[in-house]
XYZ file of C-alpha atoms in Angstrom:
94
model
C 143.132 135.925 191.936
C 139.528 136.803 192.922
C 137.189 139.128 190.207
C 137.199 141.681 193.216
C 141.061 142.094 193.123
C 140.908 143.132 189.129
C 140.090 146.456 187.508
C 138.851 148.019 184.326
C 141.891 149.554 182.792
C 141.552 152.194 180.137
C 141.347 150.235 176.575
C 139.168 147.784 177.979
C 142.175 145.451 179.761
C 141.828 143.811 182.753
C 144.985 143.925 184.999
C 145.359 143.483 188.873
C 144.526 145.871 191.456
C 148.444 147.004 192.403
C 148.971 148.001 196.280
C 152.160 149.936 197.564
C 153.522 150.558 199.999
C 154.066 154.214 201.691
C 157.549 154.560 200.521
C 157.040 152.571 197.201
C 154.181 154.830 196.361
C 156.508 158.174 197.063
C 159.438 156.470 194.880
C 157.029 156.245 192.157
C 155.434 159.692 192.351
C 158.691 160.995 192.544
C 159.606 159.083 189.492
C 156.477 160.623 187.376
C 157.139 163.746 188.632
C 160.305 163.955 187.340
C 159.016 163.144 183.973
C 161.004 159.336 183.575
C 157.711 158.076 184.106
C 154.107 159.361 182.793
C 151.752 157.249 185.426
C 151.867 154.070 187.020
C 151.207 151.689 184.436
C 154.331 152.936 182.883
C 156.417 152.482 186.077
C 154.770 148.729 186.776
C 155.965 148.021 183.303
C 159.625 149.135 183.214
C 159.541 146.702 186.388
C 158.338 144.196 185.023
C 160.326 144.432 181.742
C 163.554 144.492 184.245
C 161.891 141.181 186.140
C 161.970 139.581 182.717
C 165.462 140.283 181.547
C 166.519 139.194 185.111
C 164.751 135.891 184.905
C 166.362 135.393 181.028
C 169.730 136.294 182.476
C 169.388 133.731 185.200
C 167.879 130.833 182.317
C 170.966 131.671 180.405
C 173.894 131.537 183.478
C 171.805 128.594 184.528
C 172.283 126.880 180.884
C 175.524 127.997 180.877
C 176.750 126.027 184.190
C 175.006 122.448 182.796
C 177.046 123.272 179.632
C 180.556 123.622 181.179
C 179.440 120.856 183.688
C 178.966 118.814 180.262
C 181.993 119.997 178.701
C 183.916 119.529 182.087
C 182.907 115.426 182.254
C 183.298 115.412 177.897
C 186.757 116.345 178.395
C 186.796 113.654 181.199
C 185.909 110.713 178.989
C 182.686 110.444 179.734
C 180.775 110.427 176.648
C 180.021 108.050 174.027
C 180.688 108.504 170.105
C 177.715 109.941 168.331
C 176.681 107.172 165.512
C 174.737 109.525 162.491
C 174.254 106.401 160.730
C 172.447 105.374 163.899
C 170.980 108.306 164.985
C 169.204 108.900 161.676
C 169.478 105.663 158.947
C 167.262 107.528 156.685
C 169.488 110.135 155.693
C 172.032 107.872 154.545
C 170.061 106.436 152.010
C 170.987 106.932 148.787
């Protein structure tokens, strides 16, 4: 991101320079004029915060498939017995 794309934002933060379009711009002063929203910042937030929670949702379904593709070829025989004595000799020690 080039310097010239940034801007001073109140509290001393530097964020990005955000352009809308037409109808974006009227969804969002409809949204502060309703009083969900008090500016911008707040709005780019709450979308952002929903962008996150999508991406964690999509980590989790995404962990959740290699599990039940794990469990799935488990249940097939295709594991090996876990060895603790192995794994860690050190904790046998008496």
């Amino acid at each position: 991101m080039l310097e010239s794309d940034m801007i001073e934002h109140t509290g001393g933060a530097i964020m990005p320079n955000v352009h809308l379009t037409e109808p974006m711009r009227d969804y969002v002063d409809g949204l502060i004029r309703s009083g969900a929203y008090a500016n911008l910042s707040e709005v780019v937030r709450a979308g952002i915060r929903l962008l996150m929670e999508k991406d964690g949702a999509r980590q989790f379904y995404a962990l959740k498939a290699e599990l039940e593709t794990a469990a799935a070829a488990a249940e097939g025989g295709a594991f090996i017995e876990f060895d603790p004595r192995g794994f860690e000799p050190d904790a046998f020690k008496s």
